[in-house]
Short mmCIF file of C-alpha atoms in Angstrom, two decimals:
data_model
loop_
_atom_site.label_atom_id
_atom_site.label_comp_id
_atom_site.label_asym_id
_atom_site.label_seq_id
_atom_site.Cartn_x
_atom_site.Cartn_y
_atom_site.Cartn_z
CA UNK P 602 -134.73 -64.01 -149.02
CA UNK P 603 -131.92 -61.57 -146.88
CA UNK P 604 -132.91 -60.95 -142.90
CA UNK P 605 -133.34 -57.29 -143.96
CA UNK P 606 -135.91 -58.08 -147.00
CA UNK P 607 -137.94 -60.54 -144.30
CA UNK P 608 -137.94 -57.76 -141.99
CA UNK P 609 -139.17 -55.29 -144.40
CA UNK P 610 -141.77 -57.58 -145.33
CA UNK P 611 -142.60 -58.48 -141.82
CA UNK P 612 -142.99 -54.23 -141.03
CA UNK P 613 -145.12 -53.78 -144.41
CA UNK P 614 -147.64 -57.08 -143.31
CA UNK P 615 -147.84 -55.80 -140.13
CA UNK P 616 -149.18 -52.52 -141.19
CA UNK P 617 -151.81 -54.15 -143.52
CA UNK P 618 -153.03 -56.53 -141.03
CA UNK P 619 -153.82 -53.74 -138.71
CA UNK P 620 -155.41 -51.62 -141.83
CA UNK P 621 -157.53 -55.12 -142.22
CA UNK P 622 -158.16 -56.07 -138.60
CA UNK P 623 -159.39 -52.59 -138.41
CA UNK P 624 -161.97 -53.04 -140.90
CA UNK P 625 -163.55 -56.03 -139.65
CA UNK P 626 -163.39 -56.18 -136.00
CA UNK P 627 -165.06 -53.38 -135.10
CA UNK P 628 -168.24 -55.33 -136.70
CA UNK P 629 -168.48 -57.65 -133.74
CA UNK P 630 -168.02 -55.16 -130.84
CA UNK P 631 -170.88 -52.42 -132.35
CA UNK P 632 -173.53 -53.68 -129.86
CA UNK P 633 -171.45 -52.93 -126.85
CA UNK P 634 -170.52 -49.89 -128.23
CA UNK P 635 -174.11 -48.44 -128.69
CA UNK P 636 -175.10 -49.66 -125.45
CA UNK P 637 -172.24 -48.19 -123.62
CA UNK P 638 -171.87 -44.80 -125.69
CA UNK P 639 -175.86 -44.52 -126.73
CA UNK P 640 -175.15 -44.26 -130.62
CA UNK P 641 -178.51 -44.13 -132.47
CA UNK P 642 -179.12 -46.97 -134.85
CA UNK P 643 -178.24 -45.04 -137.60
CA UNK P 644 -175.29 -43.21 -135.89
CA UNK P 645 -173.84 -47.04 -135.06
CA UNK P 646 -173.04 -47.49 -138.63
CA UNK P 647 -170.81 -44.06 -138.87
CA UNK P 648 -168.32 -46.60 -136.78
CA UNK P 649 -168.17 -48.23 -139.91
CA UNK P 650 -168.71 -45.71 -142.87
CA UNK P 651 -166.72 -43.12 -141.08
CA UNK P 652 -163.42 -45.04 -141.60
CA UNK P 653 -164.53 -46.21 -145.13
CA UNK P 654 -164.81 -43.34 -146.37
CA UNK P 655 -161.82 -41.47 -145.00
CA UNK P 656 -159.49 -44.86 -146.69
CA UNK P 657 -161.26 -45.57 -149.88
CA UNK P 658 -161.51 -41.88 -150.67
CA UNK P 659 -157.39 -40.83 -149.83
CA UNK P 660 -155.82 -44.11 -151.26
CA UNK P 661 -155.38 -42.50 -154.56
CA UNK P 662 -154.21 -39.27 -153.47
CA UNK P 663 -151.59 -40.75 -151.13
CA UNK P 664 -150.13 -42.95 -153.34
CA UNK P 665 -149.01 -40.35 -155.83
CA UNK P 666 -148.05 -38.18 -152.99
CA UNK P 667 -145.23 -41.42 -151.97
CA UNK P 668 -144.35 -40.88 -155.51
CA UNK P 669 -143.55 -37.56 -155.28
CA UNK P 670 -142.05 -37.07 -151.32
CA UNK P 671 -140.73 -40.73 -150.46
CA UNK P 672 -143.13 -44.03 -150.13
CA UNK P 673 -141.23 -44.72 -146.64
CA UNK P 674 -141.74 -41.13 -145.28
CA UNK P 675 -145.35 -41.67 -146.40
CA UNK P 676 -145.80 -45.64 -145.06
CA UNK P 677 -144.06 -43.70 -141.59
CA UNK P 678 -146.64 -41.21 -141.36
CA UNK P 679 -149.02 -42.78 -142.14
CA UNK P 680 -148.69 -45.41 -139.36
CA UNK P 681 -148.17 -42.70 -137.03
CA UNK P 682 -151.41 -40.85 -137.69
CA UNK P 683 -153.39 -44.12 -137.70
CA UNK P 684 -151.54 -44.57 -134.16
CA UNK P 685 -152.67 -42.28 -132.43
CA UNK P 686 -155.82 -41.87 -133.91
CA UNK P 687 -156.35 -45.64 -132.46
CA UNK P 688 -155.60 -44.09 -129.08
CA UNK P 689 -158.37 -41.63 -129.24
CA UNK P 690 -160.94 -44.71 -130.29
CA UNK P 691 -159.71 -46.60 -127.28
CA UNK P 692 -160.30 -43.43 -124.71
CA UNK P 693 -163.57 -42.26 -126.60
CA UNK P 694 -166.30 -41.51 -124.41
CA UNK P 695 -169.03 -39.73 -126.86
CA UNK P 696 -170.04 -41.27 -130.51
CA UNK P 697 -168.92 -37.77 -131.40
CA UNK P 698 -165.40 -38.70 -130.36
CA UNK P 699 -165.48 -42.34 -131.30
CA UNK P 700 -166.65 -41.50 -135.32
CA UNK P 701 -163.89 -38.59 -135.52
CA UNK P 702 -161.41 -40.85 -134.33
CA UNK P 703 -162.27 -43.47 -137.02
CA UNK P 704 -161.98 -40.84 -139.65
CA UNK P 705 -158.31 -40.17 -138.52
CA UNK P 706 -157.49 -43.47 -138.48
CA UNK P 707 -159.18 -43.93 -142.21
CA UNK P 708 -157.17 -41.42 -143.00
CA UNK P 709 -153.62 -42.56 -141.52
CA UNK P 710 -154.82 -46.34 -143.02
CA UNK P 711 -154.93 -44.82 -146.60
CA UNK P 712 -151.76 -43.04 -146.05
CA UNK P 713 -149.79 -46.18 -144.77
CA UNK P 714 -151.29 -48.66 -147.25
CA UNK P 715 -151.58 -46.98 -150.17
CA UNK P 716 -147.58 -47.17 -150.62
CA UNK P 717 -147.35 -50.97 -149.29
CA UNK P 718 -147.37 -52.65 -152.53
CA UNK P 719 -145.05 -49.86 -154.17
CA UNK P 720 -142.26 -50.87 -151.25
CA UNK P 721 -142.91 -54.26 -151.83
CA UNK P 722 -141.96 -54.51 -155.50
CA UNK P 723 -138.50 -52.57 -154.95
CA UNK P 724 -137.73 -54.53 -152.44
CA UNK P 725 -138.01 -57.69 -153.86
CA UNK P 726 -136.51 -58.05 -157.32
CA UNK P 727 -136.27 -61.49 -157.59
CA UNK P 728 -139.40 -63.13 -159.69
CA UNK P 729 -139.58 -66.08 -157.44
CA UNK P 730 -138.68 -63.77 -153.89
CA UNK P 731 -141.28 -61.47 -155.50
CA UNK P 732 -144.12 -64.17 -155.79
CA UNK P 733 -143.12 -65.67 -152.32
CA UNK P 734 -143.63 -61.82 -150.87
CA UNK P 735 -146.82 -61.34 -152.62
CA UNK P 736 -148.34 -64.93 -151.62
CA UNK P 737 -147.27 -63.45 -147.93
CA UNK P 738 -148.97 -60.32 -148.38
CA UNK P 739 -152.40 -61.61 -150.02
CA UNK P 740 -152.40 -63.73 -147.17
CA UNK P 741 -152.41 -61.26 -144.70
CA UNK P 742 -154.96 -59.22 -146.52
CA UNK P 743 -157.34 -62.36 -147.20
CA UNK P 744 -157.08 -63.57 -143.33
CA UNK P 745 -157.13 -60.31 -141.75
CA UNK P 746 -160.93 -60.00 -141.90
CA UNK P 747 -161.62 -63.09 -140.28
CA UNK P 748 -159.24 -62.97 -137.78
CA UNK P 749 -160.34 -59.59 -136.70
CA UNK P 750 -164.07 -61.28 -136.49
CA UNK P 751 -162.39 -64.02 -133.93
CA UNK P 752 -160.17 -61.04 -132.54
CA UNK P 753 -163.04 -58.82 -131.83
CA UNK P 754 -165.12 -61.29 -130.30
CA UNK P 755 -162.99 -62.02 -127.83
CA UNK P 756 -161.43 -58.90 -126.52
CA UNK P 757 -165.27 -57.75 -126.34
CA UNK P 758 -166.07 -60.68 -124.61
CA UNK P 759 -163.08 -60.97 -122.46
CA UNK P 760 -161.69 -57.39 -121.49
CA UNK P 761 -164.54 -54.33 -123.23
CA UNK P 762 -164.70 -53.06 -126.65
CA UNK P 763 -161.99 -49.93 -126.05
CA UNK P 764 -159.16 -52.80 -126.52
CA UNK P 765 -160.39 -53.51 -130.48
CA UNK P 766 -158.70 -50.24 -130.43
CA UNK P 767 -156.04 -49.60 -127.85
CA UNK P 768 -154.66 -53.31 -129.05
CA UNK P 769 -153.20 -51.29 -131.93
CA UNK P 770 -151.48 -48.87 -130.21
CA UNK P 771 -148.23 -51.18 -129.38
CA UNK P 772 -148.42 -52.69 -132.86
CA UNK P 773 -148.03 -49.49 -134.29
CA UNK P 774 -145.39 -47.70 -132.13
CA UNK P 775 -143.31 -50.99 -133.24
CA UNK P 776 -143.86 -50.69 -136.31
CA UNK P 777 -142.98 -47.40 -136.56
CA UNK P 778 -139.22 -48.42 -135.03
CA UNK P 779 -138.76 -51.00 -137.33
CA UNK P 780 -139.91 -49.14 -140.31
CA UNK P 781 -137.29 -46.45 -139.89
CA UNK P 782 -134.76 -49.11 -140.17
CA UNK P 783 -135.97 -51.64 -142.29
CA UNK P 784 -137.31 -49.60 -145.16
CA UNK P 785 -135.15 -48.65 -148.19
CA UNK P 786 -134.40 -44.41 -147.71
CA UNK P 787 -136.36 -42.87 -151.16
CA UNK P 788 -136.10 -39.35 -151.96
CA UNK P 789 -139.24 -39.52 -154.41
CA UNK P 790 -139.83 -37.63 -157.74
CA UNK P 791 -140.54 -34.44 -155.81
CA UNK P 792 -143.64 -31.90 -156.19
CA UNK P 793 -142.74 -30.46 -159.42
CA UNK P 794 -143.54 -33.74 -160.76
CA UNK P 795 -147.25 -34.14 -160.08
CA UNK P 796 -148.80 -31.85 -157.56
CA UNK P 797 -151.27 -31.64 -159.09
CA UNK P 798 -153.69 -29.62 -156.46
CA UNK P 799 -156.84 -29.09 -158.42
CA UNK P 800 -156.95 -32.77 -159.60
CA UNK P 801 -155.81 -33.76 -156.19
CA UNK P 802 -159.23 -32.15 -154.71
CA UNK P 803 -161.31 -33.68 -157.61
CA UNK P 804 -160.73 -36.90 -156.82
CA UNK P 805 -160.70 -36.94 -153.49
CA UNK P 806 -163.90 -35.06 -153.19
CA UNK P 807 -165.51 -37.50 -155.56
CA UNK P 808 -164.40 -40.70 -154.35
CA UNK P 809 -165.39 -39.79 -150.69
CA UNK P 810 -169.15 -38.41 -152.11
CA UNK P 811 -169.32 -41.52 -153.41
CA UNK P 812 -168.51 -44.14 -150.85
CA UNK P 813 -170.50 -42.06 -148.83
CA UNK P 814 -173.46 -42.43 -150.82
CA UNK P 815 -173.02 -46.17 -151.51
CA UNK P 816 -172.66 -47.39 -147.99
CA UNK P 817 -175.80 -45.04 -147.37
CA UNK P 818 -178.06 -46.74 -149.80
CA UNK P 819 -179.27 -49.33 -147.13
CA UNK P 820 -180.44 -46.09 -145.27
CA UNK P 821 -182.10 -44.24 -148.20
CA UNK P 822 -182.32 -46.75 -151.23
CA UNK P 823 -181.19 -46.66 -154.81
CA UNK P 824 -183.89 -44.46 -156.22
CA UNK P 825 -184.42 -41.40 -153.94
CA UNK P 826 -183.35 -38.08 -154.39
CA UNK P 827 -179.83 -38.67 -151.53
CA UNK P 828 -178.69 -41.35 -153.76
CA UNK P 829 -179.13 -40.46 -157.16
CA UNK P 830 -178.54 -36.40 -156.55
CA UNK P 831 -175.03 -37.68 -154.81
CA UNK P 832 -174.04 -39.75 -157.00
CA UNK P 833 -174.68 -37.78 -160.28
CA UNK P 834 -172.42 -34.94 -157.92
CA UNK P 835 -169.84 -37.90 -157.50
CA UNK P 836 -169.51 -39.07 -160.84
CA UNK P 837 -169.65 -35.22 -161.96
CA UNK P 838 -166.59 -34.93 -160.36
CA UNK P 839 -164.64 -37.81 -161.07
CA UNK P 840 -165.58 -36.98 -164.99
CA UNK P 841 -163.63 -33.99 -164.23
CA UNK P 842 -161.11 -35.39 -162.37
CA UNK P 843 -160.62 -37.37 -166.13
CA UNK P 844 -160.16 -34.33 -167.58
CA UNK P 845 -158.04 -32.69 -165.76
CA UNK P 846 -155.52 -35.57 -166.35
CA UNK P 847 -156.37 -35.42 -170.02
CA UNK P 848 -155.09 -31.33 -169.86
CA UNK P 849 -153.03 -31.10 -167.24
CA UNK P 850 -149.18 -30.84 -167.56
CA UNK P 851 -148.51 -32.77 -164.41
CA UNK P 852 -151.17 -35.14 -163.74
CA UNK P 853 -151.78 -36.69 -160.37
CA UNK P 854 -152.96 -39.76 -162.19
CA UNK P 855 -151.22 -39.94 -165.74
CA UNK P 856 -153.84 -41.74 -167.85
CA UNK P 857 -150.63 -43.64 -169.50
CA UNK P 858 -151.07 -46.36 -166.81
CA UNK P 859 -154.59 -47.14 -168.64
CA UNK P 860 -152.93 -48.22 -171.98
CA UNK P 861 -151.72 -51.29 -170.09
CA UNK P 862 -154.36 -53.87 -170.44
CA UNK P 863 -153.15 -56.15 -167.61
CA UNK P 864 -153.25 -53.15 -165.13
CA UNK P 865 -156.41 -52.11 -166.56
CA UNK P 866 -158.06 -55.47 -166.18
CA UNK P 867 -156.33 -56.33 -163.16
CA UNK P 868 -158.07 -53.55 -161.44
CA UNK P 869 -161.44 -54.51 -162.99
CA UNK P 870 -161.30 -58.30 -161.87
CA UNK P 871 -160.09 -56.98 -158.44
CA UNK P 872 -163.69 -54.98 -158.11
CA UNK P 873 -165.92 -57.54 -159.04
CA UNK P 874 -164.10 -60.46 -156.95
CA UNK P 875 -163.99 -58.25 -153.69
CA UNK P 876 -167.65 -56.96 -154.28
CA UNK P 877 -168.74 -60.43 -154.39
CA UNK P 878 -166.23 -61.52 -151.85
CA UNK P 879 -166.76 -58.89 -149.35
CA UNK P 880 -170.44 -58.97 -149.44
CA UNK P 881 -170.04 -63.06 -148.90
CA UNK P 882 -168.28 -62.79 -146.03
CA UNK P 883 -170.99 -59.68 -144.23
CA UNK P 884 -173.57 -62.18 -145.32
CA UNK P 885 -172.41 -65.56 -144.67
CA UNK P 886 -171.66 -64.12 -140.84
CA UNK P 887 -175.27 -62.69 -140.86
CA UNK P 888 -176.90 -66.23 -142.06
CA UNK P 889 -174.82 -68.12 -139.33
CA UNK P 890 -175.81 -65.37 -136.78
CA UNK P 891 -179.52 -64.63 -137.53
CA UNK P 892 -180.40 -67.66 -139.05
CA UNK P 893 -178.12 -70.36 -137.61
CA UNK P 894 -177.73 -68.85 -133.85
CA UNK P 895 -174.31 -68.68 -133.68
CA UNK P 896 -172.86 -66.05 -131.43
CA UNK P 897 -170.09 -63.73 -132.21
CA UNK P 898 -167.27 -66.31 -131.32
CA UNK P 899 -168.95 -68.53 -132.75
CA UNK P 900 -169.51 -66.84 -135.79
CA UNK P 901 -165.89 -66.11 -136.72
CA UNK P 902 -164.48 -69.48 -135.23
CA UNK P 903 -166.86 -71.24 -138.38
CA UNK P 904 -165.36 -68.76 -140.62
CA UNK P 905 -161.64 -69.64 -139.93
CA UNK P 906 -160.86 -72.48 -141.87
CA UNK P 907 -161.52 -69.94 -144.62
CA UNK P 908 -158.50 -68.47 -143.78
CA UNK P 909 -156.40 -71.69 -142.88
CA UNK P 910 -157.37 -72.55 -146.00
CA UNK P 911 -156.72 -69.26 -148.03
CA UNK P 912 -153.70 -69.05 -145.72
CA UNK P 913 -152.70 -72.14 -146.83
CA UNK P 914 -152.43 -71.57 -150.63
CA UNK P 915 -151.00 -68.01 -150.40
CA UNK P 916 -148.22 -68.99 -148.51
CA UNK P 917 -147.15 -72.50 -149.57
CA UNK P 918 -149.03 -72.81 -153.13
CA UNK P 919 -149.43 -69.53 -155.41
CA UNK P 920 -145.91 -68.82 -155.87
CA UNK P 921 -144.94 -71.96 -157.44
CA UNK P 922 -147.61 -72.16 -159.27
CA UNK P 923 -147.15 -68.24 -160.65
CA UNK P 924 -143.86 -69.04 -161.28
CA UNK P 925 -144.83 -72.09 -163.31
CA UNK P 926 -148.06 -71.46 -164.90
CA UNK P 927 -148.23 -67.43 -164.50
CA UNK P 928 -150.58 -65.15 -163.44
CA UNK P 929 -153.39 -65.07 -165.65
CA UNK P 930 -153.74 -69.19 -165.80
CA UNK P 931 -153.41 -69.32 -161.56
CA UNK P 932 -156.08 -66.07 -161.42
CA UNK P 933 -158.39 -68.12 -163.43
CA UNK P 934 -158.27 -71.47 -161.68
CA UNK P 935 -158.57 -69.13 -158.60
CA UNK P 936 -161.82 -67.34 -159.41
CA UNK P 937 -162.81 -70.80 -160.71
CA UNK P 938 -163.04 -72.10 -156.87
CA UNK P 939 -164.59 -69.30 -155.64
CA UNK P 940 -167.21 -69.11 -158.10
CA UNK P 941 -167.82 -73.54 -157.38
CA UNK P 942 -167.91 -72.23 -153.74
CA UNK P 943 -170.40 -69.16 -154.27
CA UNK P 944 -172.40 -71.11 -156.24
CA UNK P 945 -173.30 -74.12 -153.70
CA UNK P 946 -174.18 -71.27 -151.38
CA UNK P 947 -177.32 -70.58 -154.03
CA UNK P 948 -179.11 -73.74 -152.99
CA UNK P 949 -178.50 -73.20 -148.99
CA UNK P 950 -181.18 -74.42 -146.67
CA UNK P 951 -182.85 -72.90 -143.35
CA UNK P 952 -181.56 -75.53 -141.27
CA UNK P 953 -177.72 -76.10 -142.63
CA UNK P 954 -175.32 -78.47 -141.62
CA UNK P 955 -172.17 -76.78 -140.95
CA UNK P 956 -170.62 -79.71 -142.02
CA UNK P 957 -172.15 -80.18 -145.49
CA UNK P 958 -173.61 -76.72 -146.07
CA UNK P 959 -170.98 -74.07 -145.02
CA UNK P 960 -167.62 -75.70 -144.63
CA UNK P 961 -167.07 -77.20 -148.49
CA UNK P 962 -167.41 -73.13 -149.15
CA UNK P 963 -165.24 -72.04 -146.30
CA UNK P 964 -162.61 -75.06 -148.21
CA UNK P 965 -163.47 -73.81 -151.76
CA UNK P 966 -162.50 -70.04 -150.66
CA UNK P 967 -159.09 -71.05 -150.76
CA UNK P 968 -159.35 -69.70 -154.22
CA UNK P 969 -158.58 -66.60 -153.08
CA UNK P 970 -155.30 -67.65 -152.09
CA UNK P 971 -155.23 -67.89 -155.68
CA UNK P 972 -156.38 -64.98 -157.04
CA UNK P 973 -154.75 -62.20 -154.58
CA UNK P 974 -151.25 -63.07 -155.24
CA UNK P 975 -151.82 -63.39 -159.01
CA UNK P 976 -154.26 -60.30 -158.98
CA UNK P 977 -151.46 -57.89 -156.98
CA UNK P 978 -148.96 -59.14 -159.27
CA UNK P 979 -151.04 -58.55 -162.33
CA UNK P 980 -152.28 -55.21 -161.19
CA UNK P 981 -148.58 -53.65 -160.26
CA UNK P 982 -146.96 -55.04 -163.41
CA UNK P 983 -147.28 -52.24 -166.24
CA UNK P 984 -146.30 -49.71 -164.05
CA UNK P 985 -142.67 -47.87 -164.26
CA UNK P 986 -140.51 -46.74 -161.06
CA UNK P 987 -142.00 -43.79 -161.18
CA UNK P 988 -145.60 -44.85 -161.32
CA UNK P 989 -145.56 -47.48 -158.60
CA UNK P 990 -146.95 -45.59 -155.90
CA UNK P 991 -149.83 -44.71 -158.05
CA UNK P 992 -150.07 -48.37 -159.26
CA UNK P 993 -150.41 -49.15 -155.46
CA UNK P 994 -152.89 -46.48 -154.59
CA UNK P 995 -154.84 -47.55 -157.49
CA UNK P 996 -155.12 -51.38 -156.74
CA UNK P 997 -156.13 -50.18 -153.33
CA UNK P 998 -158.37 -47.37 -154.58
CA UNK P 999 -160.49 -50.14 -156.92
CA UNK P 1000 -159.96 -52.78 -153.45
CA UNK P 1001 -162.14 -50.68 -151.38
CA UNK P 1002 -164.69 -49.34 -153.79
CA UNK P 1003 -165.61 -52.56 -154.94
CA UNK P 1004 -165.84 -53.71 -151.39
CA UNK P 1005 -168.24 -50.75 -150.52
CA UNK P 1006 -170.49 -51.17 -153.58
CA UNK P 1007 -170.20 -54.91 -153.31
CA UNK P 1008 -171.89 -54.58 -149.89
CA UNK P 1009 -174.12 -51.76 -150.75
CA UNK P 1010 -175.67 -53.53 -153.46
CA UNK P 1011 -175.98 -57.01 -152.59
CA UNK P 1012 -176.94 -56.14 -148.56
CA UNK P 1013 -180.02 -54.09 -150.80
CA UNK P 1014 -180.84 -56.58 -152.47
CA UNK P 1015 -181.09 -59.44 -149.77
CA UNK P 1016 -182.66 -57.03 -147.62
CA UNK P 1017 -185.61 -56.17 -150.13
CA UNK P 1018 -186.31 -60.31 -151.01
CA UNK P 1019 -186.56 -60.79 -147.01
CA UNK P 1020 -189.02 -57.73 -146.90
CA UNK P 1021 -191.40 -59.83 -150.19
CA UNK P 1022 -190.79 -63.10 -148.42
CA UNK P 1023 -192.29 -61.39 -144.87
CA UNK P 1024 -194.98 -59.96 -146.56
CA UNK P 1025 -196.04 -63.29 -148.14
CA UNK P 1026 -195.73 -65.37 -144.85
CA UNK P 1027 -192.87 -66.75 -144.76
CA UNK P 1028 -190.89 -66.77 -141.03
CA UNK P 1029 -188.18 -65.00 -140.16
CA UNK P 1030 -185.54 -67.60 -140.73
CA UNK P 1031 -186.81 -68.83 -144.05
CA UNK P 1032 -187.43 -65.34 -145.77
CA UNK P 1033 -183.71 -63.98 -144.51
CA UNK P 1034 -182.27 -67.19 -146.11
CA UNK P 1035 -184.28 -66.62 -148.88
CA UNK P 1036 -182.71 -62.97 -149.09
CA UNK P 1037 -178.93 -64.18 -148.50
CA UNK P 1038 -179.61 -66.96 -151.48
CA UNK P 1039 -180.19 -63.92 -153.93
CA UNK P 1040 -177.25 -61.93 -152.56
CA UNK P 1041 -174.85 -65.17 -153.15
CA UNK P 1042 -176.74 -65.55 -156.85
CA UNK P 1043 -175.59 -62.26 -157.71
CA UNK P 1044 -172.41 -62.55 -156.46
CA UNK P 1045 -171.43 -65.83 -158.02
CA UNK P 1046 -172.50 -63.71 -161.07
CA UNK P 1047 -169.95 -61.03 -160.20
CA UNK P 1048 -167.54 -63.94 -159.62
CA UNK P 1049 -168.30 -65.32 -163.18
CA UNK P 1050 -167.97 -61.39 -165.05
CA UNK P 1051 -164.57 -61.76 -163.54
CA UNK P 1052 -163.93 -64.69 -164.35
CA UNK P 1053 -165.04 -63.96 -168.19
CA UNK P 1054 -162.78 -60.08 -168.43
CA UNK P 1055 -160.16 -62.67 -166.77
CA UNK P 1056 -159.86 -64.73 -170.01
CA UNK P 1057 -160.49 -62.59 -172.59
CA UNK P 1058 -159.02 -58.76 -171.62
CA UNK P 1059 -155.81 -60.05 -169.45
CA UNK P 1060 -153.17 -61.99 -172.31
CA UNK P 1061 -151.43 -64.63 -171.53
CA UNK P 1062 -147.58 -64.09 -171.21
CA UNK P 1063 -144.92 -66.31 -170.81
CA UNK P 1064 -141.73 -66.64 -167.84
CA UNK P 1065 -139.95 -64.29 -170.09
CA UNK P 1066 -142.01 -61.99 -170.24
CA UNK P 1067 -143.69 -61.52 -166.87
CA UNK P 1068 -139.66 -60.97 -165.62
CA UNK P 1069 -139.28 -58.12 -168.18
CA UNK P 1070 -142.41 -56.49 -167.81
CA UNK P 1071 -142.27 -56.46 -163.86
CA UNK P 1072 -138.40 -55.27 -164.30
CA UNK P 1073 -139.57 -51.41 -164.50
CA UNK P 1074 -141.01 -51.26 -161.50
CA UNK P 1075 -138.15 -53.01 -159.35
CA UNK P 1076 -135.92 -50.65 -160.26
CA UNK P 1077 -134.94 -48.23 -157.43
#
């Protein structure tokens, strides 16, 4: 690996890691925020929603746009916007202020990261380089969370919750520098190719109506009217967003990239491994919080070795072994772990042993060091040159709404077996482990559908043919 290629991929980690640490370590600092800007209950979770729903509902849009005007002028902008908008959290004063602010920097996240993977592939061409980039980048993506847990806790604790935000203001304006020189110069396909305006508008439109009405089903549930009227609106439009590709003559998302079976089932595994995995991590941090009495610090110092651990295997494991075995055969011994990790969490106790109850999982989760490089490969490999923005907005597109539905659904459904336990007479600590135990049942059952689309939908393909596959996309 050249200086300039581990500078690149130093710039492009960077940028994720903030995308990630942004997601996470807000989580940890919302009490000081509502005490110190009065957000209502309900208001205290637009900190949250208002940022998921600005990323998960532009990835797809931005990553055809780096198609079309330049994935570096796009990765720039997009770290610029998500800049300053950072700024603005950090100097917020009103929850009006605050929730705007995380919409901008949804917005400049989706911009910046929804090209990442579609630099990363032209930049390194090499199958082995390649892997070792990928393991780097899963890494990032698979640590980020928890670090931002440890992160948050202590700038809270130390300095006040404006520095979650204001600490990404010199990461950014650096990144920014570097970018400009680090990043390969592309001119993109231009707008004749794909600007596709109506489509554009479908899409996003439905995608943000419907991570809006997922992450609202804790408020409203899955029956009433919000939810179901929403979402019959969201999927109305997303059915016509599939139309529109069908009939239109430039397409913002050609439905070629669909014939591919290992992009196609790439992106499925990839939603039911981060719904479970997503929703693990929320709850796990809950059950050592609420249940356990751990404190904040506490909290994410238990979950670290989860990311030593997943560190670990990204960085110094998966790309031998993807070079060796492949993708599919390293995906599968991947979910493998996690689903022997999720599934000791079925049976845990009131009163757990860190020890012997939590940390075999927090070992076991190294799985995902596993499955994120050979998943990112997997998921970017059918694409052409042309198509790799799109391939990248798409992974990420599938990333984030299988995290939101993930959380949505299994948050739901722990939340309604603690409300039955209550009522019953069970205490508090028994019937919200009793509630976490179904949550982890259902998600070791997502684990398991992934595991089973894993070995029968993705083929397996040999050295040979993984190089010529991937070649496509390299090409600059």
């Amino acid at each position: 690996m050249t200086k300039s290629q581990r500078t690149a991929l130093a710039v492009l980690s960077a940028a994720m890691l903030m995308t990630i640490l942004d997601g996470s370590i807000v989580t940890v600092a919302m009490p000081a925020i509502q005490e110190d800007l009065g957000f209502s209950p309900a208001g205290l979770s637009w900190t949250v929603n208002a940022y998921l729903i600005a990323f998960g509902g532009l990835l797809l849009l931005a990553g055809r746009l780096g198609d079309l005007i330049g994935r570096k002028t796009m990765f720039v902008t997009g770290n610029i916007v998500f800049t300053a908008a950072s700024v603005l959290a950090g100097v917020a004063t009103t929850p009006v202020v605050l929730v705007a602010a995380r919409f901008l920097q949804g917005i400049g996240s989706a911009i910046a990261a929804s090209v990442v993977l579609g630099i990363l592939v032209t930049i390194f061409t090499e199958p082995r380089q390649r892997a070792t980039a990928i393991g780097v980048f899963s890494f990032i993506g698979a640590a980020g969370a928890s670090i931002g847990q440890v992160l948050g806790g202590v700038l809270t604790d130390a300095l006040n919750w404006h520095w979650i935000f204001l600490i990404n203001v010199p990461i950014g304006v650096l990144t920014v520098f570097v970018a400009m020189k680090a990043l390969p110069a592309d001119r993109g396909l231009g707008w004749a190719a794909g600007a596709d305006v109506l489509g554009a508008a479908l899409v996003t439109a439905g995608l943000m109506l419907g991570i809006y009405t997922v992450v609202e089903v804790e408020l409203y549930g899955w029956v009433s009217t919000h939810t179901l009227g929403l979402g019959a609106l969201a999927a109305a439009l997303l059915a016509a967003f599939v139309v529109r590709q069908a009939t239109a003559t430039n397409p913002l998302l050609p439905l070629r990239i669909f014939r591919s079976r290992t992009v196609s089932g790439a992106n499925v595994v990839q939603m039911l491994t981060l719904a479970a995995m997503f929703a693990f991590q929320i709850i796990v941090a809950l059950y050592l919080q609420k249940v356990l009495g751990y404190n904040a610090l506490q909290t994410g110092l238990a979950m670290l070795p989860a990311a030593v651990a997943i560190g670990a295997v990204s960085l110094f494991a998966s790309a031998r072994l993807i070079t060796r075995f492949g993708e599919r055969a390293v995906l599968i011994a991947g979910l493998a772990l996690l689903l022997a990790g999720m599934s000791w969490l079925i049976r845990l106790p009131v009163d757990a042993a860190y020890l012997t109850d939590v940390l075999p999982v927090m070992v076991a989760i190294s799985g995902g060091g596993l499955v994120l490089p050979a998943l990112t490969a997997l998921g970017m490999s059918g694409a052409d040159a042309d198509d790799a923005g799109l391939a990248s907005g798409l992974f990420n597109t599938t990333q984030q709404v299988g995290m939101a539905i993930g959380v949505a659904v299994l948050s739901t459904l722990a939340a309604a077996r603690t409300g039955i336990e209550l009522v019953t007479g069970a205490s508090d600590a028994e019937a919200l482990t009793s509630g976490y135990r179904l949550a982890f049942t259902v998600a070791a059952g997502l684990l398991a559908a992934a595991l089973l689309v894993s070995a029968t939908v993705l083929r397996k393909r040999n050295r040979t043919e993984t190089e010529s596959v991937a070649a496509p996309v390299l090409a600059v």
